[in-house]
């Protein structure tokens, strides 16, 4: 079928020929008609070109026929492209949101080692910023030799190295390279500071428990080895108190370790009750006065609030006993010990303050670690296990409370248990 354009051309030339015939100038008229048609066509092409270059500013050629079909076809392809672009943009946005939500730092690296994209976590872990670091060589930003060796080796099978974060010397990262889209590579970095800390703590813990239990066991074994059936009664008599003391020590340590592990694993649920703080503190002070180490310490009790404390009675008694007994154990005879209960707008406080020798500043941060003792010889003499303050800290944590320790050598120490206001209640 002949297209409308051909008919139009033929009709124009024929009409021009007919008009030209009237004036005896048929060929000239036909030539002029062809010329006009060619010019009009050229004009349409120009319009089409301008419209293609800038569709928003220029109108499409409004010609009929094939030019119109071309325009419609182009319009359709454009529409298709627009919706494909929209879809791709939404995929890209979803990809970026997903990778940004990942807890790992991710850096996409080209074959030549230059960065082409990274997520936001990579900023805080590796100090790689996108788009600022676009096309920077990753080796220029992460200079740890272990990373550089892994990068140069080209290994992408998930093998990882531990490196220190370029931003923070206390942050340890696990870094691995994964092959990405053929020749590219993906750097994946994970913060493992806490995991490493926990591993060290577990290792130290096992070493400490073994060490602590070995001392009393060695004493007991030593005595038992020297005994035989013929041993005189006096020898037994002298050894028995020491053996009893050491077994008691082991018993306390194991009981405290079990209590601590129960608190840490949260196996025991908190039994919230309304505690009469005055009765609790008075009773713990009475117990403290029965301690062997009690030497007429001057214990003062200041009760500035009538409120009760909402907490687990057994646990709080254990925590406060630890603090008050420590104040008695680690201060000289007749030393003043001040115990205070008060409530203000920020919470409720139980304070145990002594005016003894105090603790040097560099010990304070580690004081609540398991088995940490300032003067291990002296503390062991006192029957201390180094677990007391760790227990206090865990009990308070379970109550959303906090333990603060202030101390000055020669002036004394202040232990503050800070409970949230929600843990106070008017006495029933
Ligand atoms: P311990 O069972 O050895 O008493 P703690 O965890 O209760 O263990 O205390 C840890 C260490 O803190 C003690 O060994 C002691 O050296 C020090 N300490 C605790 N309380 C006081 C205090 N009131 N004054 C001085 N030193 C203290």
mmCIF file of C-alpha atoms and ligand atoms in Angstrom, residues 322 326-327 329-330 354 358-359 367 372-375 379 384-390 413 415, ligand 1:
data_model
loop_
_atom_site.group_PDB
_atom_site.id
_atom_site.type_symbol
_atom_site.label_atom_id
_atom_site.label_comp_id
_atom_site.label_asym_id
_atom_site.label_seq_id
_atom_site.Cartn_x
_atom_site.Cartn_y
_atom_site.Cartn_z
ATOM 1 C CA UNK A 322 29.498 -5.827 99.929
ATOM 2 C CA UNK A 326 34.477 -3.431 102.252
ATOM 3 C CA UNK A 327 34.403 -0.095 104.068
ATOM 4 C CA UNK A 329 37.572 -4.388 105.897
ATOM 5 C CA UNK A 330 39.734 -1.880 104.053
ATOM 6 C CA UNK A 354 34.707 5.938 104.262
ATOM 7 C CA UNK A 358 41.484 5.550 99.678
ATOM 8 C CA UNK A 359 42.299 3.963 96.310
ATOM 9 C CA UNK A 367 37.846 -2.079 90.386
ATOM 10 C CA UNK A 372 40.660 -7.294 90.480
ATOM 11 C CA UNK A 373 42.260 -6.315 93.770
ATOM 12 C CA UNK A 374 44.215 -3.212 94.627
ATOM 13 C CA UNK A 375 46.641 -4.983 96.920
ATOM 14 C CA UNK A 379 42.951 -8.423 100.167
ATOM 15 C CA UNK A 384 38.689 -11.185 99.775
ATOM 16 C CA UNK A 385 38.000 -12.859 96.442
ATOM 17 C CA UNK A 386 37.977 -9.759 94.255
ATOM 18 C CA UNK A 387 34.414 -10.627 93.165
ATOM 19 C CA UNK A 388 32.452 -8.362 95.523
ATOM 20 C CA UNK A 389 32.355 -5.181 93.449
ATOM 21 C CA UNK A 390 31.723 -7.159 90.235
ATOM 22 C CA UNK A 413 36.422 6.425 99.124
ATOM 23 C CA UNK A 415 30.651 4.399 96.517
HETATM 24 P P1 LIG B 1 37.285 -8.297 97.666
HETATM 25 O O1 LIG B 1 36.474 -9.542 97.757
HETATM 26 O O2 LIG B 1 38.740 -8.553 97.449
HETATM 27 O O3 LIG B 1 36.993 -7.331 98.731
HETATM 28 P P2 LIG B 1 35.963 -6.403 95.916
HETATM 29 O O4 LIG B 1 35.575 -6.566 94.505
HETATM 30 O O5 LIG B 1 34.880 -6.167 96.920
HETATM 31 O O6 LIG B 1 36.835 -7.676 96.280
HETATM 32 O O7 LIG B 1 36.976 -5.196 96.007
HETATM 33 C C1 LIG B 1 38.038 -5.101 95.090
HETATM 34 C C2 LIG B 1 39.210 -4.380 95.690
HETATM 35 O O8 LIG B 1 38.893 -3.031 95.883
HETATM 36 C C3 LIG B 1 39.586 -4.895 97.065
HETATM 37 O O9 LIG B 1 40.491 -5.950 96.955
HETATM 38 C C4 LIG B 1 40.226 -3.670 97.695
HETATM 39 O O10 LIG B 1 41.585 -3.647 97.381
HETATM 40 C C5 LIG B 1 39.550 -2.503 97.006
HETATM 41 N N1 LIG B 1 38.506 -1.844 97.863
HETATM 42 C C6 LIG B 1 37.195 -2.113 97.865
HETATM 43 N N2 LIG B 1 36.532 -1.304 98.703
HETATM 44 C C7 LIG B 1 37.470 -0.495 99.274
HETATM 45 C C8 LIG B 1 37.436 0.574 100.240
HETATM 46 N N3 LIG B 1 36.291 0.973 100.796
HETATM 47 N N4 LIG B 1 38.608 1.178 100.528
HETATM 48 C C9 LIG B 1 39.756 0.793 99.955
HETATM 49 N N5 LIG B 1 39.858 -0.203 99.055
HETATM 50 C C10 LIG B 1 38.739 -0.836 98.702
#
